[in-house]
Structure formats: structure tokens, C-alpha cells
Amino acid sequence: MDKDFDIVNHTADVSIIAYGTNMSQAFANAAKALFNLITELDDVEEILYRDIKLTAPDQESLLVKWLNELIYLFDVEGIIFKRFNITQFNSTRLKARSYGEKVDSSKHKLKTGVKAATYHMLKVDKDNGCKVQVLFDI
Amino acid sequence: MPAPWQEILNKIDDYRWEIPQSYKEGMLVPGLIFASESMLSHICEEQVFQQVANVAFLPGIVEHSLAMPDIHWGYGFPIGGVAATRVKDGVISPGGVGFDINCGVRLLRTNLTEDEVRPKIEQLVAELFINVPSGVGSEGKIRVNKKELDEVLIKGSPWIIEKGYGEAEDIVVTEEEGCMKGANPDKVSIKAKKRGIPQLGTLGSGNHFLEVEIVDEIYDRDAATAMGISETGQVLVLIHTGSRGFGHQVCTDYVALLGEAVKRYGINLPDRQLACAPVHSPEGQDYLQAMSCAANYAWTNRQCIAHWARECFIKVFSKSQRELGMEQVYDVCHNMAKIEEYTIKSKKETLCVHRKGATRAFPAGHPDVPNIYRNIGQPVLIPGDMGRCSYVALGTETAMKESFGSTCHGAGRIQSRSAAKRSLRGADVAQALAERGITVKAGSIASLAEEASQAYKDVNEVVNVTHMAGISRKVVRAVPLGVIKG
């Protein structure tokens, strides 16, 4: 896989497509795309981590819940994550350790505020390599 | 190749276009778009029409799935969408309100004129930028504890006014007097409260702003006078923000919860973001109570910002608030679901009116219009983009008959944020505005490109459609002098 994600045009908001050799990698890359919308990830160091454990009724909901959990941690704790190690994964359950650091206005330039991940145009595609699509409200 | 709308829409008149119920199987009512033909040609994506059609699937929807002329492609509902569902057997959908619950606009007037303010605009904008926290990740200057947050959620802006943030007179000129009754903090997650505490009193980012503007046209002198706007050149202050992370989390939580309720109630929806539950169901009632908390948070947020804006003017012009005549004209929301009464086919119905990027527009005489405006109608505040202008309008009887007392909420995007950034540089946008005498200060210069005029429909055209269609009528137009962006 030569790229982790693409940003797709949408009139008011931003949609992303993330790729992976397996679904957990596509989920990790979707999270990377999310934080790439917020800031330049090259400026972010792996100083701390947070563990996330989630369950959802189906894989699409799991993806939305995963991304919304990360948005929540960014909003409340001010953490920008850049690497996502998903250790357990199936269609309704996810366990991950996410690495990053707290926002430091002297080195991080925040680009976009992301309100939430939505279900609109949500796609989880297992064919032709794994691919997920999410629209963020920004 | 014909534009997508030409194959889909039936023309009713120059400002009304119908999406027939046959457009998509499962639509319970037709769609109705308020727009001019030239505006429709800007709608390049068929998704917009799909979204209007999808909303028509909501159980209990009456008359039409509506779209205002600032309609654009959103998620679930289109932005600029209005849907009214019967309370007795219809649904409520958090997606029909949006993530930024009670995103809205507050207008303050001053008795200052352009001649007095222009020489000090740089200083004023700098002062506002320091005193009104804005931008991604910004935190408020006030910090409420958990108990105080619950007070905010239950009591809304009157609570913070009691603490000294504003005037008692502000309350009467705020929709719902700044407090949705029935707000219940127990229906709000701890997560939402944690997001809410540090962000109270912040403008946020994206299209939110605080603008110092000058009246440049008065269309209805009597109505303008009733609002304390007497002459061109008069300086106004416009605040556009909402319920911040608090509201975003309430919506996130309830879209997930109601996504499950949809299965339990056997509701068939074409888009999961339209997740809903019967208004009377426990899930529907819980959402209404949580949404009301977010609405009250948003009014309190705008109240704090209005207070700091007043303080900045007092400091820069060395005059008291009374000398400045800095009174509130109105505060109105444009992302909300409200229970309202309408006459449908000569029968009184209680409806749940979802306005997602649409403004309530009640006519003269309506009991929910404040006494001081009862003879003219409810003020409607319509911000444009930062390079053009904004409007004050009034609600009408036609809006009550045709659009569930609703009209447009702004300009509406025509260009994606990334496309805007590709074609423009933030610094160039600031420069171009400066050349036109508009001082801008933004947390992120890049965000200026996203919010440039070129990315938006012309608000003049949008407001003209609502005026000509009769769902609101123009009173005042104002142009920007200084802008704070997140």
C-alpha cells in the first residue's frame, strides 16, 4: 500500500478514505487522517499514550466510535495522536494504544477543528484491499 | 449535459422548486427548495437533492422536506434543511439539528458611527481578539465547576447574566429568553460535560466569528427603528457561534443511541446519519432534554462573548455601555429542533420542527415574538461571508404557512474547504480584505482561505430569494469593518 489515506472533497465538511492491508490498519490510518486534518503530524512526537477499548453493534459503528473517541481525547485532554497500535480487532470490538503528545502552541499549528465523525457516506470495504470512508463535520 | 437539477426539479414559480415524491421510493412527502434558477445552477452535486429526498423518509414528516436557498451538501440532513414531524406519531432526529446544537447569531447595536470606529478598528479588533477566546482547542476565561455547569444547562443565559455577564434586557431579546425549558443534565453524558467545561465562553473555529459591521442599507425604516437601528453608517456587532464541544458530544452520543433505536422501532432510513426515534419514545424525550441542555449552553456562550465584546468597546472608546448604547437587538439559533404549533390542512398540529442551518422566522403577532417586536415580527439574523455583508430580516405569515416559520441562515458554501485553500492563500485573502477596509484577525491564517467570499454563495442572492418568496423580509444590510475568526 503506497499511501495511508486520501482527503476527499465535500462542500461543507471533509471526507477521508483510509487504506490498509487489513481492516485494523485501515482503522489506524483513518485515525491518522483525522489528526492530519487537525495539524501537521511531522511536528508531533510520541511522548505519551492512551489506551482505548471499544465495542459497537457493527463495524461501521465501531469506526465512527473509534474516531469520535479520539476527537473526544483531543478536545478534553488536548492530545494529538500520530501512531495507533490496534492490538485487538474484530467487527464489533477494538483495543488500541495511541501515541502522541499534548498540544504545544509553540510547535503545533492547529489547522482545523473537527466536531465529529458522521455516518454519512460511511463505507467499510473489505474487497480490493481494505478501505474505509468517513465524513467529518468540521 | 443538463445540470442535475433540471432533470429532478419541477418548477412551481421563480423561487419554489419541487422534488416530486416519485424521485426516490420511500419518500413520504415531496421536497420543496426555495431558490432562484441561477442559484440552482451552483448546486453541482446531486447529493444535495438526495439529502432533501432522504429527509422525506422520516416517519411523521408533514407537507414537505424543505430546503432554504443557502442549501448545501451536509451529512444526513442538507445544511439549510427544515423538516416538521408530527409529535403524536413522528420522530425526532439529532442529525436534523446537527453537531453544533443551537449554533446561532447574536446582534448588538451601538450608537457609534463608522467615522468614530474606523480610526480605531485595528485597536478594537486586537482587543476583541485578546478578550474573546477563539480558534481550535481554545479554552474559556471563565471556568465553571460541575455544579455550575448543570446550572448553565438548566437555566441558560439568564444564569450567567445574574453573575454579571450582561443585562437583564438581553434576556427578552433572546430566542426562548435564552432558556429551553425541560433541559435535563442527567440525560447528558459525562463526556459531553467534560468537553463543555473548558470551552464555555469560546468562539471556536471554522465559520464562527465575531464581526464589527456598518449599516449600509435600510430597507424598512420603521422596522429598523424598532430594532434601534436608525441610520446608515451605524456600527453593529455580530456574534456567530454555538454549543462547542458540549453540543458536538451530545449529538455524537445520541446519533449512536438513536441508531440503535431505529432498529427497535423498525424505522427504514436511507442514511444512518438520519438516526431518529419517535418524539414520544424514551429515547426521543432523552434527546430533547439533552439537546435543550446544549441549547442553553450555547446561549450562555454567546452571552459571555457579548459581554466581553461590550467590555472591549468600553475600553477602546472610553465610554460607558450606556453611552455606547450597546444593547442587544436579538439572538436567534439556526440549528435546533423545537415543538411548535401549526395549522396543517385547517387542522392544528403540534410539530417537531427541525431547523438545520435554517432560522426561525415568526411573524408579527406571534406569541413567541418578544413584546418589543410583536408589531413587526421576529428579527432574523443572517450572516454572510466575511467579505460581503450580513442581513437583518423579519419573519412573515408566509413563513408560517409555507416553511414552518423558517428562513435561510447564511450564505451557504459552494466550494469545499480544500478547494478554497488550493485556489487561495490565507495571507492573500487577508490582504484583499484589508484593501477593502476590512481588518481581519484569525487564529489560523490558513482558515481565512477556507472562509473566503469565493467559497460562499452571494448572501445578497440568498436573502433576495427569501424576500421575494416572502418567507422573510429584508430590513437592514450591514458590511464588515473588522472580523475575528477562529
XYZ file of C-alpha atoms in Angstrom:
624
model
C 0.000 0.000 0.000
C 1.748 3.192 -1.112
C -0.457 5.670 0.731
C -2.275 5.634 4.033
C -5.230 7.880 3.177
C -6.790 10.382 0.795
C -8.752 13.530 1.574
C -11.959 13.736 -0.483
C -13.785 16.948 -1.347
C -17.116 17.750 0.232
C -18.790 21.153 0.092
C -19.058 21.915 3.795
C -17.020 19.259 5.501
C -14.149 16.860 4.880
C -14.307 13.229 3.915
C -11.360 10.826 4.088
C -10.628 7.419 2.584
C -8.112 5.335 4.527
C -6.409 2.194 3.253
C -4.828 -0.862 4.837
C -3.689 -4.389 4.097
C -6.166 -5.382 6.761
C -9.129 -3.640 8.365
C -7.357 -2.729 11.597
C -4.668 -0.951 9.577
C -7.364 0.933 7.643
C -8.901 1.979 11.002
C -5.461 3.148 12.217
C -4.931 5.113 9.004
C -8.369 6.720 9.331
C -7.267 7.966 12.749
C -4.039 9.238 11.220
C -6.062 11.079 8.550
C -8.174 12.658 11.298
C -5.161 14.079 13.136
C -3.587 15.100 9.861
C -6.640 17.331 9.349
C -6.036 18.880 12.758
C -2.282 19.517 12.470
C 0.973 18.583 10.677
C 1.870 15.200 12.133
C 5.591 15.656 11.382
C 5.643 18.167 14.252
C 4.171 15.689 16.715
C 6.279 13.452 18.947
C 5.328 10.219 20.661
C 5.565 11.325 24.271
C 2.506 9.728 25.833
C -0.144 7.182 25.024
C -3.766 6.453 25.801
C -5.476 3.077 25.746
C -8.883 2.802 24.145
C -11.217 -0.172 24.384
C -14.480 -0.059 22.456
C -17.399 -2.187 21.433
C -20.053 -1.321 18.865
C -23.002 -3.098 17.247
C -21.293 -3.348 13.844
C -18.041 -2.469 12.107
C -19.275 0.823 10.660
C -20.370 1.998 14.107
C -17.059 0.798 15.514
C -15.194 3.042 13.064
C -17.325 6.096 13.951
C -16.996 5.367 17.665
C -13.210 4.941 17.391
C -12.749 8.262 15.636
C -15.166 10.070 17.942
C -13.286 8.715 20.955
C -10.066 10.212 19.573
C -11.812 13.547 18.880
C -13.022 13.478 22.475
C -9.494 12.902 23.818
C -8.168 15.725 21.646
C -10.894 18.071 22.886
C -10.675 17.219 26.578
C -7.022 16.359 27.086
C -5.542 18.298 24.170
C -3.683 15.266 22.848
C -2.637 14.986 19.218
C -2.102 11.347 18.311
C 0.100 10.223 15.438
C 0.518 6.446 15.800
C -2.141 3.888 16.512
C -1.349 0.373 17.574
C -4.551 -1.635 17.312
C -3.906 -4.778 19.338
C -7.305 -6.442 19.254
C -9.749 -6.089 16.432
C -12.864 -7.702 15.091
C -16.071 -6.371 13.589
C -17.536 -5.221 16.908
C -14.562 -4.805 19.239
C -11.364 -2.784 19.242
C -8.470 -2.328 21.636
C -5.767 0.184 20.792
C -2.845 2.094 22.235
C -2.484 5.529 20.621
C 0.728 7.559 20.853
C 1.209 11.303 20.610
C 1.666 14.403 22.720
C -0.259 17.313 24.208
C -0.823 20.372 22.045
C 2.056 22.817 22.393
C 1.154 26.065 20.654
C 4.854 26.900 20.208
C 5.370 23.936 17.890
C 1.952 22.713 16.721
C -0.059 24.749 14.287
C -3.684 23.700 14.615
C -5.375 23.795 11.232
C -8.922 22.519 11.598
C -11.350 21.902 14.422
C -13.156 18.589 13.914
C -16.566 18.371 15.552
C -17.327 14.707 14.963
C -17.157 11.685 12.688
C -20.511 11.102 10.985
C -22.336 8.120 9.480
C -22.960 9.965 6.219
C -21.284 8.228 3.224
C -19.668 5.864 5.697
C -18.095 2.883 3.974
C -16.177 -0.109 5.243
C -14.944 -2.053 2.229
C -13.179 -5.378 2.629
C -12.778 -6.069 -1.095
C -9.740 -4.965 -3.138
C -7.619 -4.346 -0.059
C -9.252 -2.830 2.972
C -10.675 0.646 2.640
C -12.815 2.858 4.899
C -14.511 6.171 4.157
C -15.688 8.687 6.760
C -17.095 12.210 6.637
C -16.065 14.554 9.427
C -18.132 17.544 10.466
C -15.719 20.440 10.736
C -25.375 17.728 -20.383
C -28.241 19.142 -18.339
C -27.425 20.102 -14.737
C -28.691 17.531 -12.219
C -31.467 19.827 -11.019
C -33.018 20.194 -14.463
C -33.836 16.506 -14.547
C -35.080 16.354 -10.970
C -36.988 19.505 -10.074
C -40.446 20.740 -11.033
C -40.688 24.493 -11.194
C -43.555 25.882 -9.094
C -42.632 29.540 -9.504
C -39.420 31.575 -9.819
C -38.465 30.840 -6.204
C -40.013 27.448 -5.474
C -38.902 24.078 -6.872
C -40.375 20.722 -6.039
C -38.643 17.369 -5.759
C -41.524 15.014 -6.591
C -42.261 12.201 -4.197
C -41.556 9.804 -7.052
C -37.896 10.911 -7.140
C -36.984 8.267 -4.597
C -39.038 5.333 -3.370
C -39.771 5.705 0.313
C -40.265 9.471 0.356
C -43.336 10.224 2.482
C -43.734 13.794 1.205
C -42.262 15.765 -1.701
C -39.258 18.062 -1.297
C -39.500 21.826 -1.722
C -36.486 24.027 -2.408
C -36.585 27.813 -2.169
C -34.093 29.049 -4.755
C -33.677 31.074 -7.922
C -32.800 29.369 -11.177
C -29.335 30.907 -11.176
C -28.709 29.576 -7.659
C -29.728 26.075 -8.637
C -27.010 26.070 -11.250
C -24.478 26.441 -8.410
C -25.700 23.198 -6.915
C -23.452 20.862 -8.836
C -23.826 17.813 -6.638
C -26.885 15.650 -6.883
C -26.231 14.648 -3.252
C -27.990 17.857 -2.173
C -31.255 16.706 -3.768
C -30.691 13.201 -2.451
C -30.401 14.613 1.042
C -33.634 16.608 0.744
C -35.282 13.399 -0.509
C -33.760 11.309 2.305
C -35.193 13.627 4.945
C -38.634 12.953 3.421
C -38.288 9.352 4.744
C -38.593 10.486 8.373
C -41.772 8.992 9.891
C -44.421 11.595 10.644
C -42.962 14.263 8.315
C -45.650 16.655 7.086
C -46.113 18.765 3.937
C -42.568 18.919 2.507
C -38.942 18.216 3.216
C -37.790 21.825 2.866
C -34.576 23.452 1.744
C -33.716 27.114 2.120
C -31.785 28.935 -0.650
C -28.486 28.607 1.221
C -28.821 24.835 0.968
C -25.651 22.822 0.534
C -24.472 19.288 0.907
C -24.263 18.295 4.571
C -24.405 14.931 6.325
C -27.806 13.306 6.810
C -29.845 16.486 6.501
C -28.690 19.043 3.955
C -27.478 22.284 5.507
C -30.372 24.669 5.024
C -32.862 21.848 5.629
C -36.153 22.117 7.511
C -38.402 19.190 8.405
C -41.506 19.171 10.590
C -42.707 15.896 12.057
C -45.952 15.252 13.937
C -45.243 14.974 17.655
C -48.017 12.386 18.129
C -46.618 9.810 15.710
C -43.455 11.279 14.211
C -39.753 11.168 15.020
C -37.034 13.467 16.253
C -33.594 13.209 14.642
C -30.380 14.586 16.183
C -28.998 14.709 12.627
C -31.749 17.229 11.846
C -30.227 19.570 14.393
C -26.570 18.849 13.731
C -23.481 18.599 15.894
C -23.388 22.285 16.723
C -26.678 22.400 18.622
C -28.028 25.971 18.858
C -25.366 27.351 16.637
C -26.742 30.828 16.243
C -26.248 34.531 15.892
C -26.432 37.453 18.288
C -26.595 41.080 17.162
C -25.650 44.076 19.313
C -26.158 47.650 18.214
C -24.115 50.688 19.198
C -24.748 54.375 18.715
C -21.257 54.745 17.247
C -20.791 55.589 13.608
C -18.274 54.405 11.038
C -16.410 57.732 11.356
C -15.841 57.099 15.043
C -14.907 53.419 14.768
C -12.818 53.193 11.589
C -9.841 55.143 13.017
C -9.725 52.728 15.970
C -10.631 49.484 14.203
C -7.139 47.935 14.405
C -7.049 48.541 18.143
C -10.628 47.315 18.580
C -10.049 44.120 16.608
C -6.824 43.445 18.539
C -8.658 43.971 21.820
C -11.521 41.686 20.769
C -9.049 39.038 19.606
C -7.348 39.040 23.021
C -10.559 39.041 25.039
C -12.720 36.616 23.109
C -11.000 33.209 23.088
C -11.107 31.702 19.601
C -9.545 29.023 17.463
C -9.100 25.246 17.558
C -8.508 23.989 21.101
C -9.116 27.374 22.752
C -10.331 27.467 26.342
C -12.613 29.957 28.047
C -11.562 32.626 30.523
C -14.279 31.518 32.883
C -14.201 28.114 34.472
C -17.408 26.667 35.829
C -17.393 23.637 38.119
C -19.623 20.606 37.557
C -22.441 22.015 39.668
C -22.291 25.374 37.918
C -22.250 23.666 34.520
C -25.519 21.955 35.463
C -26.935 25.397 36.303
C -25.872 26.626 32.845
C -27.516 23.594 31.249
C -30.790 24.054 33.141
C -31.063 27.848 33.238
C -29.230 29.072 30.116
C -28.069 32.649 29.607
C -30.185 34.199 32.435
C -27.916 32.290 34.868
C -24.708 33.914 33.614
C -26.411 37.341 33.395
C -27.120 37.009 37.116
C -23.366 36.534 37.573
C -22.764 39.886 35.922
C -22.287 38.846 32.278
C -24.757 41.138 30.571
C -28.002 42.958 31.145
C -31.421 41.671 32.188
C -32.733 43.312 28.983
C -30.651 40.836 26.936
C -32.922 38.013 28.088
C -36.125 39.274 26.460
C -34.428 39.705 23.091
C -33.063 36.159 23.016
C -35.000 33.303 21.406
C -36.730 31.312 24.175
C -35.390 34.027 26.517
C -32.104 32.116 26.479
C -33.501 29.018 28.160
C -35.137 25.911 26.723
C -37.403 24.512 29.374
C -37.185 20.807 30.082
C -33.389 20.678 29.886
C -32.173 17.759 31.985
C -28.421 17.429 32.683
C -28.948 13.790 33.753
C -29.543 12.981 30.082
C -26.122 14.338 29.123
C -23.024 12.118 29.216
C -20.049 12.830 31.454
C -18.021 13.099 28.250
C -20.159 15.970 26.972
C -19.818 17.752 30.305
C -16.049 17.263 30.266
C -15.870 18.770 26.783
C -18.191 21.572 27.835
C -16.481 22.828 30.986
C -13.276 24.269 29.464
C -14.934 25.576 26.301
C -17.636 27.800 27.784
C -17.006 31.338 26.560
C -15.145 30.440 23.377
C -15.900 31.355 19.796
C -14.487 28.166 18.265
C -13.145 27.767 14.742
C -14.444 27.118 11.219
C -17.156 29.530 10.138
C -17.650 31.041 13.598
C -16.777 34.691 14.001
C -17.247 37.994 15.745
C -17.745 40.905 13.390
C -17.868 44.676 13.771
C -20.034 45.943 10.955
C -21.544 49.085 9.471
C -25.159 49.501 8.383
C -25.052 50.217 4.634
C -28.712 49.809 3.570
C -32.017 50.208 5.382
C -34.943 48.641 3.515
C -37.646 49.137 6.148
C -37.069 52.248 8.221
C -39.883 51.661 10.734
C -38.814 48.102 11.491
C -35.165 49.159 11.706
C -36.094 51.921 14.135
C -37.945 49.387 16.285
C -34.644 47.496 16.460
C -32.724 50.638 17.417
C -31.070 50.902 14.017
C -31.579 54.409 12.774
C -29.063 55.316 10.094
C -26.558 54.022 7.589
C -23.055 54.149 8.998
C -24.250 52.921 12.414
C -21.931 50.299 13.928
C -23.237 46.851 14.904
C -21.595 43.749 16.404
C -22.477 40.269 15.175
C -21.522 37.092 17.034
C -21.794 33.650 15.387
C -21.051 30.580 17.500
C -22.777 27.641 19.176
C -22.511 24.968 21.849
C -18.896 23.987 21.105
C -17.628 20.520 22.115
C -20.539 20.137 24.539
C -23.119 20.118 21.752
C -20.883 18.064 19.458
C -20.662 15.329 22.085
C -24.426 15.393 22.826
C -25.072 14.860 19.113
C -22.381 12.160 18.827
C -23.853 10.293 21.813
C -27.438 10.489 20.606
C -26.762 9.634 16.953
C -25.211 6.393 18.273
C -28.065 5.746 20.731
C -30.805 6.536 18.240
C -29.006 4.479 15.607
C -29.908 1.503 17.777
C -33.421 2.819 18.472
C -34.083 2.904 14.719
C -33.762 -0.901 14.660
C -36.021 -1.336 17.706
C -38.754 0.858 16.226
C -38.402 -0.685 12.767
C -37.682 2.642 11.027
C -36.329 2.454 7.487
C -33.779 5.175 6.667
C -31.584 5.747 3.617
C -28.739 7.358 5.625
C -27.593 6.292 9.111
C -26.855 9.916 9.999
C -30.653 10.457 9.968
C -30.940 8.201 13.047
C -34.126 9.078 14.920
C -36.695 7.872 17.422
C -40.366 8.659 17.974
C -40.662 12.051 19.679
C -42.700 10.424 22.469
C -40.319 7.482 22.999
C -37.934 7.449 25.964
C -35.017 7.848 23.520
C -36.672 10.787 21.752
C -37.507 12.525 25.026
C -33.992 11.935 26.366
C -32.526 13.546 23.262
C -34.863 16.553 23.531
C -33.817 17.064 27.151
C -30.108 16.730 26.319
C -30.455 18.941 23.234
C -32.117 21.579 25.404
C -29.073 21.487 27.708
C -26.815 22.119 24.704
C -29.089 24.956 23.549
C -28.818 26.579 26.977
C -25.038 26.129 26.899
C -24.890 27.898 23.526
C -26.951 30.875 24.689
C -24.696 31.180 27.726
C -21.671 31.001 25.435
C -22.924 33.833 23.229
C -23.856 35.794 26.362
C -20.253 35.594 27.655
C -18.859 36.655 24.294
C -21.312 39.567 24.020
C -20.235 40.678 27.493
C -16.548 40.666 26.565
C -17.294 42.443 23.289
C -19.016 45.202 25.286
C -16.005 45.420 27.628
C -13.675 45.845 24.647
C -15.766 48.699 23.233
C -15.901 50.364 26.665
C -12.112 50.184 26.904
C -11.294 51.295 23.370
C -13.795 54.167 23.247
C -13.520 55.158 26.943
C -17.303 55.377 27.194
C -19.775 53.554 29.389
C -22.009 50.847 27.960
C -24.949 53.226 28.290
C -23.080 55.982 26.424
C -22.220 53.474 23.710
C -25.872 52.363 23.506
C -24.595 48.807 23.277
C -27.846 46.938 23.506
C -28.795 43.565 22.129
C -31.047 43.561 19.064
C -31.728 39.808 19.084
C -30.217 36.338 19.467
C -31.551 33.557 17.267
C -30.473 29.962 16.696
C -30.206 28.121 13.404
C -29.526 24.508 14.466
C -32.383 23.301 16.605
C -35.490 21.147 16.965
C -38.476 22.875 18.560
C -42.003 21.811 19.406
C -44.319 24.321 17.716
C -47.976 24.636 16.680
C -49.028 24.979 13.028
C -52.224 24.760 11.043
C -51.961 21.902 8.551
C -54.899 21.415 6.182
C -57.042 23.595 8.502
C -56.162 21.422 11.489
C -53.993 22.466 14.428
C -50.978 20.186 14.721
C -48.157 20.054 17.238
C -44.976 19.550 15.268
C -41.317 18.956 15.965
C -39.640 21.442 13.637
C -36.034 20.547 12.786
C -34.020 23.503 11.523
C -30.558 22.501 10.390
C -28.933 25.645 9.102
C -32.259 27.491 8.997
C -33.557 30.339 11.141
C -36.877 30.612 12.899
C -38.871 33.424 11.260
C -42.086 34.071 13.206
C -44.423 36.853 12.020
C -45.795 39.925 13.779
C -48.334 38.986 16.404
C -46.883 35.547 17.171
C -46.880 34.928 20.939
C -43.226 33.768 20.865
C -42.044 37.082 19.412
C -40.819 39.425 22.187
C -43.231 42.222 23.077
C -40.955 44.939 21.724
C -41.055 43.274 18.283
C -44.611 41.940 18.423
C -45.804 44.546 15.895
C -43.034 43.979 13.347
C -42.219 40.254 13.658
C -39.243 38.290 14.899
C -35.829 39.585 13.850
C -33.920 37.111 11.679
C -30.129 37.449 11.665
C -28.412 36.239 8.507
C -24.626 36.392 8.451
C -22.885 36.341 5.088
C -19.233 35.616 4.470
C -16.601 37.950 5.895
C -16.058 39.816 2.623
C -19.636 40.602 1.649
C -22.392 41.565 4.067
C -24.988 40.336 6.510
C -28.689 40.997 6.883
C -31.330 41.621 9.475
C -34.725 40.446 8.276
C -38.139 39.739 9.784
C -40.316 36.657 9.958
C -43.587 36.582 7.996
C -47.007 34.953 7.767
C -45.881 33.270 4.549
C -43.122 31.544 6.521
C -45.771 30.231 8.933
C -47.834 28.891 6.033
C -45.068 27.514 3.838
C -41.815 26.929 5.711
C -42.813 26.133 9.297
C -41.786 29.616 10.354
C -38.303 29.261 8.873
C -35.962 31.051 6.531
C -32.306 30.920 5.484
C -29.377 31.130 7.916
C -26.470 32.456 5.894
C -24.768 32.360 2.556
C -24.152 28.624 2.149
C -20.954 27.151 0.805
C -20.354 26.495 -2.868
C -16.704 25.495 -2.649
C -15.134 22.868 -0.410
C -12.620 23.979 2.182
C -9.793 22.164 0.452
C -10.702 23.615 -2.964
C -10.762 27.097 -1.414
C -7.344 26.513 0.110
C -5.959 25.237 -3.198
C -7.079 28.309 -5.075
C -6.363 30.949 -2.414
C -3.763 31.701 0.221
C -4.965 32.894 3.617
C -2.494 35.780 3.594
C -3.793 36.946 0.192
C -7.368 36.804 1.457
C -6.424 38.971 4.456
C -4.622 41.379 2.126
C -7.585 41.614 -0.246
C -9.916 42.313 2.678
C -7.531 44.940 4.064
C -7.544 46.709 0.693
C -11.328 46.932 1.023
C -11.023 48.404 4.513
C -11.827 45.194 6.414
C -9.495 44.312 9.279
C -9.283 40.582 9.996
C -7.580 38.715 12.788
C -7.630 34.923 12.730
C -6.192 32.160 14.883
C -5.159 30.340 11.746
C -4.296 32.285 8.591
C -4.942 29.141 6.519
C -8.538 29.110 7.772
C -9.069 32.506 6.149
C -8.754 30.906 2.712
C -11.417 28.337 3.665
C -13.768 31.140 4.636
C -13.092 33.463 1.700
C -16.024 35.018 -0.155
C -15.357 32.882 -3.205
C -16.193 29.749 -1.180
C -19.709 31.019 -0.491
C -22.864 31.814 -2.388
C -23.627 35.506 -2.576
C -25.705 36.165 0.540
C -27.448 39.020 -1.310
C -28.887 36.495 -3.729
C -29.853 34.099 -0.913
C -31.662 36.802 1.038
C -33.337 38.132 -2.097
C -34.876 34.714 -2.702
C -36.294 34.543 0.829
C -37.554 38.124 0.434
C -39.147 37.516 -2.964
C -40.601 34.168 -1.852
C -41.946 36.010 1.191
C -40.576 33.697 3.917
C -38.713 36.643 5.464
C -38.328 40.283 4.525
C -35.229 42.439 4.451
C -34.834 45.244 6.967
C -31.153 46.132 7.179
C -27.906 45.217 5.440
C -24.510 45.672 7.074
C -20.977 45.343 5.739
C -17.950 44.184 7.734
C -15.365 46.564 9.167
C -13.465 44.206 11.484
C -13.616 40.424 11.833
C -12.307 37.932 14.412
C -12.093 34.363 13.123
C -11.186 31.199 14.990
